[in-house]
Amino acid sequence: MARVQAAGGGVMTTEPTRVGADPHLEIVRPVPPPARRVCAECVQLGTPWVHLRQCLTCGQVGCCDSSPMRHARAHATTGHFIVRSIEPGESWRWCYADEQFV
């Protein structure tokens, strides 16, 4: 079991997903760490964010589902479904298409 920080500060446990179990893992590319730890769309709109996620296909950084604008999820509609948390101490990936950790 994996323990991850949940929205609101709680901790939840999840069953680890087998590598290769999610067909969307094929779109993961090597992306460098973000140059800036901000949601550029939130900065442009002047809206706050809670946590940040990085697309593992193109490297774009967006705000999480706990944020008002949910830019990371909106970016997933481009077909870039897999993100990673870029929050300190977190090392998980999420597939928006299948709504599961990968």
CSV table of C-alpha atoms in Angstrom, one decimal:
chain,number,residue,atom,x,y,z
A,1,MET,CA,0.0,0.0,0.0
A,2,ALA,CA,1.1,3.5,-0.7
A,3,ARG,CA,0.4,6.5,1.5
A,4,VAL,CA,-0.3,9.8,-0.2
A,5,GLN,CA,-1.3,13.3,1.0
A,6,ALA,CA,-4.9,13.9,0.2
A,7,ALA,CA,-6.5,17.2,-0.5
A,8,GLY,CA,-7.3,18.9,2.8
A,9,GLY,CA,-4.2,17.6,4.5
A,10,GLY,CA,-5.4,14.1,5.2
A,11,VAL,CA,-3.5,10.9,4.3
A,12,MET,CA,-5.0,8.2,2.2
A,13,THR,CA,-3.7,4.7,1.3
A,14,THR,CA,-3.9,3.3,-2.2
A,15,GLU,CA,-3.1,0.0,-3.8
A,16,PRO,CA,0.0,0.3,-6.0
A,17,THR,CA,-0.8,0.0,-9.7
A,18,ARG,CA,1.3,-2.5,-11.6
A,19,VAL,CA,3.7,-0.8,-14.1
A,20,GLY,CA,2.2,-1.1,-17.5
A,21,ALA,CA,-1.3,-1.7,-16.2
A,22,ASP,CA,-2.5,1.7,-17.5
A,23,PRO,CA,-2.3,2.0,-21.3
A,24,HIS,CA,-1.8,5.8,-21.0
A,25,LEU,CA,1.7,5.2,-19.6
A,26,GLU,CA,2.9,5.0,-23.2
A,27,ILE,CA,2.5,8.8,-23.5
A,28,VAL,CA,4.9,9.5,-20.6
A,29,ARG,CA,8.0,11.3,-21.9
A,30,PRO,CA,11.1,12.5,-20.0
A,31,VAL,CA,10.3,16.0,-18.9
A,32,PRO,CA,12.7,18.2,-16.9
A,33,PRO,CA,11.7,19.6,-13.6
A,34,PRO,CA,9.7,22.9,-14.0
A,35,ALA,CA,11.7,26.1,-14.2
A,36,ARG,CA,9.1,27.8,-12.1
A,37,ARG,CA,6.8,26.4,-9.4
A,38,VAL,CA,3.7,28.3,-10.5
A,39,CYS,CA,0.5,27.6,-12.4
A,40,ALA,CA,1.1,30.0,-15.3
A,41,GLU,CA,-2.6,30.1,-16.1
A,42,CYS,CA,-3.6,31.1,-12.6
A,43,VAL,CA,-0.9,33.8,-12.6
A,44,GLN,CA,-2.3,35.2,-15.8
A,45,LEU,CA,-5.9,35.1,-14.4
A,46,GLY,CA,-4.9,36.3,-11.0
A,47,THR,CA,-6.4,33.2,-9.3
A,48,PRO,CA,-4.9,31.2,-6.4
A,49,TRP,CA,-3.9,27.6,-6.6
A,50,VAL,CA,-3.5,24.9,-3.8
A,51,HIS,CA,-1.0,22.3,-5.2
A,52,LEU,CA,0.8,21.9,-8.5
A,53,ARG,CA,0.9,19.0,-11.0
A,54,GLN,CA,3.3,18.5,-14.0
A,55,CYS,CA,2.2,16.9,-17.2
A,56,LEU,CA,4.4,13.9,-18.0
A,57,THR,CA,3.9,14.3,-21.7
A,58,CYS,CA,4.9,17.9,-22.3
A,59,GLY,CA,6.0,19.3,-18.9
A,60,GLN,CA,3.3,21.9,-18.5
A,61,VAL,CA,2.5,22.8,-14.8
A,62,GLY,CA,-1.1,23.3,-13.7
A,63,CYS,CA,-3.0,23.6,-10.5
A,64,CYS,CA,-4.7,20.6,-8.8
A,65,ASP,CA,-8.3,19.6,-8.4
A,66,SER,CA,-8.4,21.3,-5.0
A,67,SER,CA,-7.7,24.6,-6.7
A,68,PRO,CA,-10.5,26.7,-8.0
A,69,MET,CA,-9.5,26.5,-11.7
A,70,ARG,CA,-8.3,22.9,-11.9
A,71,HIS,CA,-5.9,23.7,-14.8
A,72,ALA,CA,-4.0,20.3,-14.7
A,73,ARG,CA,-7.3,18.4,-15.2
A,74,ALA,CA,-8.3,20.8,-18.0
A,75,HIS,CA,-4.9,20.2,-19.7
A,76,ALA,CA,-5.6,16.5,-19.6
A,77,THR,CA,-8.4,17.1,-22.2
A,78,THR,CA,-5.6,17.5,-24.8
A,79,GLY,CA,-4.8,13.8,-24.4
A,80,HIS,CA,-2.0,14.4,-21.9
A,81,PHE,CA,-3.5,12.3,-19.2
A,82,ILE,CA,-0.6,11.5,-16.8
A,83,VAL,CA,0.7,14.0,-14.3
A,84,ARG,CA,3.0,13.9,-11.3
A,85,SER,CA,2.9,15.9,-8.1
A,86,ILE,CA,5.6,18.5,-7.8
A,87,GLU,CA,4.9,19.1,-4.2
A,88,PRO,CA,7.8,18.6,-1.7
A,89,GLY,CA,7.8,15.1,-0.3
A,90,GLU,CA,5.3,13.7,-2.8
A,91,SER,CA,6.4,11.2,-5.6
A,92,TRP,CA,3.2,9.9,-7.2
A,93,ARG,CA,1.7,10.0,-10.7
A,94,TRP,CA,-2.0,10.2,-11.6
A,95,CYS,CA,-3.9,9.2,-14.8
A,96,TYR,CA,-6.9,11.6,-15.3
A,97,ALA,CA,-8.4,9.3,-18.0
A,98,ASP,CA,-8.6,6.3,-15.7
A,99,GLU,CA,-8.8,8.2,-12.4
A,100,GLN,CA,-6.0,6.1,-10.8
A,101,PHE,CA,-2.5,6.3,-9.5
A,102,VAL,CA,0.0,4.9,-12.0
